[in-house]
Short mmCIF file of C-alpha atoms in Angstrom, two decimals:
data_model
loop_
_atom_site.label_atom_id
_atom_site.label_comp_id
_atom_site.label_asym_id
_atom_site.label_seq_id
_atom_site.Cartn_x
_atom_site.Cartn_y
_atom_site.Cartn_z
CA MET A 1 -27.03 76.20 -192.95
CA SER A 2 -24.19 78.64 -192.24
CA GLU A 3 -21.16 77.34 -190.41
CA VAL A 4 -20.88 78.33 -186.74
CA LEU A 5 -17.54 79.64 -185.53
CA PHE A 6 -15.77 79.62 -182.16
CA THR A 7 -15.03 83.29 -181.44
CA LYS A 8 -11.80 82.73 -179.52
CA GLU A 9 -10.67 86.36 -179.19
CA ARG A 10 -14.03 87.37 -177.71
CA HIS A 11 -13.81 84.53 -175.19
CA ILE A 12 -10.30 85.59 -174.20
CA LYS A 13 -11.56 89.14 -173.57
CA TYR A 14 -14.51 87.82 -171.59
CA PHE A 15 -12.42 85.67 -169.26
CA LEU A 16 -9.78 88.39 -168.83
CA ARG A 17 -12.52 90.86 -167.81
CA CYS A 18 -13.77 88.37 -165.24
CA LEU A 19 -10.24 87.73 -163.99
CA LYS A 20 -8.96 91.29 -163.81
CA THR A 21 -11.99 93.48 -163.05
CA PHE A 22 -14.98 93.47 -160.73
CA LEU A 23 -17.60 90.85 -161.52
CA PRO A 24 -21.21 92.02 -162.13
CA GLY A 25 -23.54 92.58 -159.17
CA PRO A 26 -25.38 89.23 -159.39
CA TYR A 27 -22.13 87.49 -158.35
CA THR A 28 -22.22 89.18 -154.92
CA SER A 29 -24.20 86.33 -153.37
CA ASN A 30 -21.39 83.97 -154.43
CA ASP A 31 -18.65 85.87 -152.62
CA SER A 32 -18.08 82.96 -150.23
CA ASN A 33 -17.45 80.78 -153.31
CA ARG A 34 -14.76 83.06 -154.66
CA MET A 35 -12.29 80.18 -154.97
CA LEU A 36 -14.64 78.49 -157.44
CA LEU A 37 -15.04 81.71 -159.43
CA ALA A 38 -11.25 82.09 -159.46
CA PHE A 39 -10.95 78.57 -160.84
CA PHE A 40 -13.32 79.27 -163.73
CA ALA A 41 -11.55 82.54 -164.59
CA VAL A 42 -7.96 81.24 -164.41
CA ALA A 43 -8.75 77.86 -165.97
CA GLY A 44 -10.73 79.58 -168.76
CA VAL A 45 -7.79 81.77 -169.79
CA ASP A 46 -5.50 78.74 -169.61
CA LEU A 47 -7.83 76.58 -171.74
CA LEU A 48 -7.67 79.34 -174.37
CA ASP A 49 -3.84 79.03 -174.20
CA SER A 50 -3.54 82.69 -173.16
CA LEU A 51 -2.52 82.56 -169.51
CA GLN A 52 1.17 83.20 -170.12
CA SER A 53 0.69 85.75 -172.91
CA LYS A 54 -2.24 87.73 -171.49
CA THR A 55 -1.21 87.93 -167.82
CA THR A 56 2.07 89.16 -166.36
CA THR A 57 4.39 87.27 -164.04
CA GLU A 58 3.47 89.72 -161.27
CA GLU A 59 -0.25 89.09 -161.82
CA ARG A 60 0.16 85.31 -161.69
CA GLU A 61 2.25 85.60 -158.54
CA GLY A 62 -0.50 87.75 -157.06
CA TYR A 63 -3.10 85.09 -157.80
CA ILE A 64 -0.89 82.48 -156.15
CA GLU A 65 -0.43 84.63 -153.03
CA TRP A 66 -4.19 85.16 -152.74
CA ILE A 67 -4.77 81.40 -152.84
CA TYR A 68 -2.18 80.77 -150.14
CA HIS A 69 -3.85 83.50 -148.09
CA CYS A 70 -6.89 81.21 -148.15
CA GLN A 71 -4.95 78.28 -146.68
CA VAL A 72 -6.07 77.25 -143.20
CA PRO A 73 -3.23 76.61 -140.68
CA SER A 74 -4.60 73.17 -139.76
CA GLY A 75 -4.81 72.07 -143.40
CA GLY A 76 -7.08 72.71 -146.37
CA PHE A 77 -8.32 75.97 -147.89
CA ARG A 78 -11.19 78.32 -147.11
CA GLY A 79 -13.55 79.47 -149.87
CA PHE A 80 -12.62 83.16 -149.55
CA THR A 81 -10.73 85.46 -147.22
CA GLY A 82 -13.85 86.79 -145.51
CA THR A 83 -13.72 84.26 -142.66
CA ASP A 84 -10.00 84.76 -141.93
CA PHE A 85 -9.66 86.52 -138.57
CA GLY A 86 -5.86 86.11 -138.41
CA THR A 87 -3.54 83.36 -137.19
CA GLU A 88 -2.72 85.31 -134.03
CA ARG A 89 -6.39 85.18 -132.98
CA ARG A 90 -7.01 81.62 -134.08
CA ASN A 91 -7.25 78.90 -131.41
CA THR A 92 -8.89 75.51 -130.87
CA ASP A 93 -12.04 77.15 -129.54
CA ASN A 94 -12.75 79.41 -132.51
CA GLU A 95 -11.14 77.67 -135.50
CA ALA A 96 -14.50 76.09 -136.40
CA TRP A 97 -15.65 79.56 -137.49
CA ASP A 98 -12.93 79.71 -140.14
CA PRO A 99 -12.93 76.16 -141.47
CA ALA A 100 -11.26 74.55 -144.43
CA ASN A 101 -13.76 73.73 -147.16
CA VAL A 102 -13.60 70.48 -149.17
CA PRO A 103 -14.58 71.88 -152.60
CA SER A 104 -12.45 75.02 -152.12
CA THR A 105 -9.44 72.91 -151.19
CA PHE A 106 -9.67 70.94 -154.42
CA PHE A 107 -10.11 74.06 -156.56
CA ALA A 108 -7.29 75.88 -154.76
CA LEU A 109 -4.88 73.04 -155.54
CA VAL A 110 -5.92 72.88 -159.18
CA ILE A 111 -5.58 76.67 -159.63
CA LEU A 112 -2.08 76.55 -158.14
CA LEU A 113 -1.15 73.79 -160.59
CA ILE A 114 -2.59 75.77 -163.52
CA LEU A 115 -0.47 78.75 -162.47
CA GLY A 116 2.65 76.58 -162.44
CA ASP A 117 3.09 76.47 -158.66
CA ASP A 118 4.95 73.50 -157.18
CA LEU A 119 2.67 73.23 -154.10
CA SER A 120 5.73 73.54 -151.87
CA ARG A 121 3.85 75.88 -149.51
CA VAL A 122 0.78 73.67 -149.29
CA LYS A 123 0.37 72.11 -145.84
CA ARG A 124 0.28 68.69 -147.45
CA MET A 125 0.50 66.55 -144.33
CA GLU A 126 -2.02 68.63 -142.41
CA CYS A 127 -4.44 68.51 -145.34
CA LEU A 128 -4.17 64.73 -145.67
CA GLN A 129 -4.77 64.40 -141.92
CA TRP A 130 -7.81 66.68 -142.11
CA LEU A 131 -9.40 64.88 -145.05
CA PRO A 132 -10.37 61.61 -143.25
CA GLN A 133 -12.10 63.70 -140.56
CA MET A 134 -14.54 64.85 -143.27
CA GLN A 135 -15.72 61.31 -144.09
CA ARG A 136 -19.03 60.13 -142.65
CA GLN A 137 -19.87 56.62 -141.48
CA ASN A 138 -21.67 55.82 -144.75
CA GLY A 139 -18.53 56.62 -146.73
CA SER A 140 -19.66 60.03 -148.04
CA PHE A 141 -17.96 63.36 -147.30
CA GLY A 142 -19.15 66.60 -145.75
CA GLU A 143 -18.09 70.14 -146.55
CA VAL A 144 -16.55 71.60 -143.37
CA LEU A 145 -15.75 70.69 -139.76
CA GLY A 146 -17.97 72.62 -137.37
CA PRO A 147 -17.80 73.01 -133.58
CA GLU A 148 -16.60 69.92 -131.73
CA ASN A 149 -15.33 68.54 -135.05
CA LYS A 150 -18.83 67.83 -136.27
CA ILE A 151 -19.06 67.22 -140.01
CA GLU A 152 -21.25 69.91 -141.54
CA GLY A 153 -22.61 70.59 -145.02
CA GLY A 154 -23.90 68.32 -147.74
CA GLY A 155 -23.11 64.65 -148.09
CA ASP A 156 -23.70 64.10 -151.78
CA LEU A 157 -21.41 62.98 -154.60
CA ARG A 158 -19.98 66.46 -155.21
CA PHE A 159 -18.08 66.38 -151.94
CA CYS A 160 -17.02 62.79 -152.56
CA CYS A 161 -15.48 63.84 -155.87
CA PHE A 162 -13.63 66.84 -154.42
CA ALA A 163 -12.32 64.79 -151.49
CA ALA A 164 -11.11 62.03 -153.80
CA GLY A 165 -9.54 64.66 -156.09
CA THR A 166 -7.70 66.31 -153.19
CA ARG A 167 -6.39 62.93 -152.07
CA TYR A 168 -5.31 62.15 -155.64
CA ILE A 169 -3.34 65.39 -155.98
CA LEU A 170 -1.61 65.25 -152.59
CA ARG A 171 -0.89 61.53 -152.17
CA GLY A 172 0.55 60.87 -155.61
CA ARG A 173 2.58 57.77 -156.39
CA ASP A 174 5.22 57.97 -153.65
CA THR A 175 3.54 57.56 -150.25
CA ASP A 176 6.70 56.71 -148.27
CA GLY A 177 6.61 60.08 -146.52
CA LEU A 178 3.03 59.53 -145.39
CA ASN A 179 3.73 56.84 -142.81
CA GLY A 180 1.44 57.26 -139.82
CA ILE A 181 -1.02 59.49 -141.70
CA GLN A 182 -4.43 57.85 -141.84
CA ASP A 183 -5.94 57.53 -145.29
CA ILE A 184 -9.63 57.94 -146.07
CA ASP A 185 -11.69 54.74 -146.16
CA VAL A 186 -11.50 54.21 -149.92
CA GLU A 187 -13.59 51.03 -150.04
CA LYS A 188 -16.39 52.58 -148.02
CA LEU A 189 -16.39 55.58 -150.37
CA VAL A 190 -16.61 53.29 -153.42
CA VAL A 191 -19.54 51.41 -151.88
CA PHE A 192 -21.36 54.69 -151.22
CA ILE A 193 -20.79 55.85 -154.80
CA GLU A 194 -22.11 52.58 -156.23
CA SER A 195 -25.19 52.80 -154.00
CA CYS A 196 -26.12 56.09 -155.73
CA GLN A 197 -26.88 54.44 -159.08
CA THR A 198 -30.61 54.52 -159.80
CA TYR A 199 -32.99 52.17 -161.60
CA ASP A 200 -32.51 54.04 -164.90
CA GLY A 201 -28.71 53.82 -164.87
CA GLY A 202 -27.77 57.37 -163.90
CA MET A 203 -26.26 58.47 -160.60
CA ALA A 204 -28.09 60.46 -157.93
CA GLU A 205 -26.88 62.69 -155.11
CA GLY A 206 -27.54 59.80 -152.72
CA PRO A 207 -29.26 56.40 -152.60
CA TYR A 208 -32.89 56.37 -153.85
CA CYS A 209 -32.75 59.91 -155.27
CA GLU A 210 -33.25 61.12 -158.84
CA SER A 211 -30.57 60.65 -161.50
CA HIS A 212 -28.65 63.81 -162.33
CA SER A 213 -25.84 64.41 -164.82
CA GLY A 214 -23.83 66.57 -162.44
CA HIS A 215 -23.80 63.91 -159.75
CA THR A 216 -23.09 61.26 -162.37
CA TYR A 217 -19.97 63.17 -163.41
CA CYS A 218 -18.91 63.49 -159.76
CA ALA A 219 -19.38 59.75 -159.21
CA ILE A 220 -17.24 58.73 -162.18
CA GLY A 221 -14.74 61.50 -161.46
CA ALA A 222 -14.29 60.26 -157.90
CA LEU A 223 -13.80 56.68 -159.10
CA THR A 224 -11.27 57.95 -161.65
CA PHE A 225 -9.29 59.69 -158.90
CA LEU A 226 -9.44 56.47 -156.88
CA ASP A 227 -7.91 54.57 -159.84
CA ARG A 228 -11.00 52.41 -160.31
CA LEU A 229 -11.10 52.94 -164.09
CA SER A 230 -7.77 51.22 -164.69
CA ASP A 231 -7.79 47.52 -165.52
CA GLY A 232 -7.51 45.32 -162.48
CA SER A 233 -9.36 43.44 -159.77
CA LYS A 234 -10.59 46.64 -158.09
CA ARG A 235 -12.64 47.75 -161.10
CA PRO A 236 -16.31 47.74 -159.97
CA SER A 237 -19.12 46.47 -162.20
CA LEU A 238 -20.32 50.06 -162.60
CA LEU A 239 -17.18 50.70 -164.64
CA SER A 240 -16.92 47.31 -166.38
CA PRO A 241 -18.01 47.36 -170.07
CA GLY A 242 -20.57 44.65 -170.72
CA SER A 243 -22.01 44.68 -167.21
CA LYS A 244 -25.65 45.70 -166.77
CA ARG A 245 -24.72 48.61 -164.50
CA TYR A 246 -22.14 50.00 -166.93
CA GLU A 247 -24.29 49.67 -170.04
CA SER A 248 -27.34 51.24 -168.36
CA LEU A 249 -25.14 54.14 -167.20
CA VAL A 250 -23.82 54.77 -170.71
CA ARG A 251 -27.29 54.47 -172.21
CA TRP A 252 -28.66 57.01 -169.71
CA LEU A 253 -25.85 59.47 -170.47
CA VAL A 254 -26.29 59.22 -174.24
CA ALA A 255 -30.06 59.69 -173.82
CA ARG A 256 -29.45 63.10 -172.26
CA GLN A 257 -28.75 64.63 -175.67
CA THR A 258 -31.85 66.51 -176.73
CA THR A 259 -33.21 68.90 -179.34
CA GLU A 260 -35.50 70.49 -176.74
CA LEU A 261 -33.66 73.77 -176.31
CA GLY A 262 -36.28 75.83 -174.49
CA ASP A 263 -35.84 78.74 -176.89
CA GLU A 264 -39.52 79.78 -176.90
CA ASP A 265 -40.86 82.52 -174.70
CA GLU A 266 -41.31 80.43 -171.55
CA ASP A 267 -44.24 82.43 -170.15
CA GLU A 268 -46.18 82.17 -173.41
CA ALA A 269 -45.26 78.49 -173.80
CA ASP A 270 -46.38 77.67 -170.23
CA GLU A 271 -49.66 79.55 -170.72
CA SER A 272 -50.31 77.69 -173.98
CA ILE A 273 -49.65 74.32 -172.31
CA ASP A 274 -51.97 75.21 -169.41
CA ASN A 275 -54.76 76.18 -171.81
CA GLU A 276 -54.36 72.98 -173.84
CA THR A 277 -54.37 70.89 -170.65
CA ARG A 278 -57.59 72.52 -169.41
CA ASP A 279 -59.25 72.09 -172.82
CA LEU A 280 -58.22 68.44 -172.98
CA THR A 281 -59.43 67.78 -169.41
CA ARG A 282 -62.89 69.13 -170.26
CA ALA A 283 -62.99 67.23 -173.55
CA VAL A 284 -62.40 63.80 -171.99
CA GLU A 285 -64.78 64.05 -169.05
CA GLY A 286 -67.00 60.96 -168.93
CA LEU A 287 -65.14 59.12 -171.73
CA SER A 288 -63.72 55.60 -171.55
CA VAL A 289 -59.97 54.99 -171.53
CA GLU A 290 -59.99 54.10 -175.24
CA GLU A 291 -61.96 57.25 -176.10
CA LYS A 292 -59.58 59.37 -174.01
CA ILE A 293 -56.62 58.00 -175.94
CA ASP A 294 -58.20 59.07 -179.21
CA LYS A 295 -58.42 62.61 -177.84
CA LEU A 296 -54.69 62.92 -177.05
CA LEU A 297 -52.91 65.77 -178.80
CA TYR A 298 -50.88 64.88 -181.87
CA LEU A 299 -47.21 65.61 -181.40
CA GLN A 300 -45.44 66.77 -184.52
CA PRO A 301 -42.34 64.69 -185.36
CA PRO A 302 -38.99 66.49 -185.33
CA THR A 303 -38.02 68.21 -188.56
CA ALA A 304 -34.64 68.09 -190.28
CA GLU A 305 -34.06 71.69 -189.17
CA SER A 306 -34.86 71.02 -185.51
CA LEU A 307 -32.35 68.15 -185.43
CA GLN A 308 -29.46 70.45 -186.38
CA TRP A 309 -29.00 71.58 -182.76
CA ALA A 310 -28.83 69.07 -179.92
CA GLY A 311 -27.44 69.95 -176.54
CA PHE A 312 -27.75 67.96 -173.31
CA ASN A 313 -30.04 68.05 -170.32
CA GLY A 314 -29.26 66.95 -166.78
CA ARG A 315 -32.46 65.03 -166.04
CA CYS A 316 -35.26 63.45 -168.00
CA ASN A 317 -37.80 65.82 -169.60
CA LYS A 318 -35.66 68.94 -169.15
CA TYR A 319 -34.42 71.48 -171.68
CA ALA A 320 -30.82 71.53 -172.86
CA ASP A 321 -28.39 73.58 -170.79
CA THR A 322 -24.81 74.55 -171.68
CA CYS A 323 -23.24 73.10 -168.54
CA TYR A 324 -24.81 69.69 -169.17
CA SER A 325 -22.91 69.47 -172.44
CA PHE A 326 -19.92 69.30 -170.09
CA TRP A 327 -21.29 67.04 -167.34
CA ASN A 328 -22.40 64.40 -169.85
CA THR A 329 -19.57 64.52 -172.39
CA ALA A 330 -16.92 64.64 -169.66
CA THR A 331 -18.39 61.53 -168.04
CA LEU A 332 -18.57 59.71 -171.37
CA ALA A 333 -14.96 60.76 -172.05
CA MET A 334 -13.85 59.17 -168.76
CA LEU A 335 -15.80 56.01 -169.67
CA GLY A 336 -14.30 55.92 -173.17
CA ARG A 337 -17.70 56.33 -174.87
CA LEU A 338 -17.66 59.93 -176.09
CA SER A 339 -17.98 58.76 -179.70
CA LEU A 340 -21.60 57.71 -179.04
CA VAL A 341 -22.94 61.29 -178.98
CA ASP A 342 -23.71 63.58 -181.91
CA ALA A 343 -20.71 65.88 -181.59
CA VAL A 344 -21.70 68.02 -184.59
CA ALA A 345 -25.15 68.78 -183.17
CA ASN A 346 -23.67 69.56 -179.74
CA ARG A 347 -21.17 71.95 -181.35
CA ARG A 348 -23.94 73.70 -183.28
CA TYR A 349 -25.98 74.05 -180.09
CA LEU A 350 -23.10 75.56 -178.12
CA LEU A 351 -21.72 77.84 -180.82
CA GLY A 352 -24.98 78.69 -182.55
CA ARG A 353 -27.38 79.00 -179.60
CA THR A 354 -25.58 79.74 -176.29
CA GLN A 355 -22.25 81.31 -177.36
CA HIS A 356 -22.67 85.02 -176.60
CA LEU A 357 -21.86 87.98 -178.81
CA VAL A 358 -19.55 89.55 -176.19
CA GLY A 359 -17.79 86.27 -175.42
CA GLY A 360 -18.60 83.50 -172.99
CA PHE A 361 -21.62 81.21 -172.97
CA GLY A 362 -25.05 81.57 -171.41
CA LYS A 363 -26.97 78.89 -169.55
CA GLY A 364 -29.57 78.60 -172.32
CA VAL A 365 -30.66 80.15 -175.58
CA GLY A 366 -30.56 83.96 -175.43
CA GLU A 367 -29.22 84.16 -171.87
CA PRO A 368 -26.22 86.33 -170.82
CA PRO A 369 -22.85 84.68 -170.24
CA ASP A 370 -21.61 83.63 -166.82
CA LEU A 371 -18.35 82.07 -165.66
CA LEU A 372 -19.62 78.56 -164.97
CA HIS A 373 -21.45 78.03 -168.25
CA SER A 374 -18.72 79.80 -170.22
CA TYR A 375 -16.00 77.49 -168.92
CA PHE A 376 -18.01 74.29 -169.16
CA GLY A 377 -19.18 75.15 -172.67
CA MET A 378 -15.57 75.50 -173.79
CA VAL A 379 -14.51 72.29 -172.05
CA SER A 380 -17.18 70.29 -173.88
CA LEU A 381 -15.93 71.76 -177.16
CA ALA A 382 -12.35 70.94 -176.17
CA PHE A 383 -13.28 67.25 -175.80
CA GLN A 384 -14.41 67.42 -179.43
CA GLY A 385 -11.11 68.93 -180.58
CA GLU A 386 -12.34 72.50 -181.19
CA HIS A 387 -9.61 74.58 -182.85
CA GLY A 388 -8.31 77.26 -180.48
CA LEU A 389 -8.75 75.22 -177.30
CA ASP A 390 -6.13 73.12 -175.56
CA SER A 391 -6.65 69.45 -174.74
CA ILE A 392 -8.11 68.85 -171.30
CA ASP A 393 -8.32 66.15 -168.64
CA PRO A 394 -12.00 65.33 -167.92
CA ALA A 395 -11.56 64.38 -164.26
CA LEU A 396 -9.28 67.22 -163.17
CA CYS A 397 -11.20 69.59 -165.49
CA ALA A 398 -7.94 71.33 -166.39
CA THR A 399 -5.57 71.28 -169.35
CA ASP A 400 -3.13 68.46 -169.98
CA ARG A 401 -0.41 71.05 -169.28
CA THR A 402 -1.75 71.27 -165.71
CA VAL A 403 -1.68 67.47 -165.38
CA GLN A 404 1.96 67.47 -166.50
CA ASN A 405 2.79 70.01 -163.80
CA LEU A 406 1.05 67.80 -161.21
CA HIS A 407 2.99 64.72 -162.30
CA SER A 408 6.29 66.63 -162.04
CA LEU A 409 5.85 67.10 -158.27
CA PRO A 410 8.20 65.12 -155.99
CA TRP A 411 5.52 62.76 -154.67
CA TRP A 412 4.33 62.01 -158.21
CA ARG A 413 7.66 61.12 -159.78
CA GLU A 414 8.51 57.49 -160.40
CA ARG A 415 11.12 56.27 -157.96
CA ASP A 416 14.41 54.95 -159.35
#
C-alpha cells in the first residue's frame, strides 16, 4: 500500500487560520470555552515548531494580555471575557457571577508557559487559596464557586486532573513561600481516583460508572501531577506494575485499539443491521437455544487489508475516533507501556483516514477538521516520533520546551 505522509505545512496553515481569524459558525456554542480553544490553537502551532517563526512578538504579547484579562481578582481564570463586568463593579455579593473556572485556570497557565511567560503576573497565592475551596468531601473537584461559595459543576475525573495540574504548576518544588496557605487534601483525592476504577480495569467518571478512555487519561494524569508515578511508598497499586489493578488497566487500554473505523454510510449500515435483526428474530421463533445458536449470523474474519488501519475507541464496542488515539496512547505513555500498541496501524489510521486535505484532523473517517481532534491527532503522532512534530509531555499535553519553561520558574528551581 502507498505510504501515508504527515502534511506539516497544511497543518501549520490550519492552526494559524484558527489562531488568527474567526472560527467557523459551529464554534459559537463554545464561546464560553474560548480558553480551551485558545489552548488547542496556540499549542498546535507550538507542537509544529512554528510559534516563534509564524507569529510576531506583538501577536504573542497580545495573546498573553488576553489571558491575563481572563484572570479573576480573587484567583484563577475565567473561561472567556464575556462574564467580566469590571473590577470596579465586582464585590463579594456579585463575584459568584464571574467565577474562576478550574479547567480554564489550568489551560490559561499552560498557554502562558507555551508563550514563554514567566507567570509573574499570575495571582499565585490567591489561586492556591481558591483551589482547596473547589474540593468536595469525597475528594473530587467541582468547576466553579457559585453563590455562598457553593461548589458547582461536574465532579468527575476531568476536574480532578485540572485541579491537580494547577497545583503542580503553581506549587513547584520550593514551597517555603506558601506557609499558611492550605493545600488540597491530596490523599482524599487519590482515594477518589482509585475508587473510579471499574471491574474491567478502565477508569470511569465516578465510582460504579462505565470505563472511558478520556476519564482514564485524567485519572493517570492527576496521579502523575501528584507525583504518584515516581518510585516510593506513596505509589498506589493502580500504578504498580505486577499488581492486578495495574495490569487490568493496561490490558483495557491496549484493547481499545480497533479496526472498526465506522467508515460506512452510517444510515445505510444501521438500516441493514435493523433488517438483519428483524429477519433473525423471526427465524428463531419457537426454536431451542441450541437451534437458535445455529442460526446466528456468520461474522467474516478480518482481512489483511482491514488490519492495516487501527485507531482507538474510548469505550467497548465503539468505532475508532481520532481523539482516542491521544487519550489511550498518552495514558500508556505515562504508564511506560506505549510499546504495547500497534503504532504503525495507528499512524496509518490517523494519516490515511482522518487527516484532512486542508490540514487538521477530523473526528472520524471523512469528517471535517476541528481544533480538538486536530491537536490530539498530532499529539498521538508525536508520541510515536512523527517527523515534523516536537516531543511532548503526556500529562501537561504540551511540548518539552514548555516543561523547561515551567521548571525555570523561581518556585521550581532547585535550592542551593
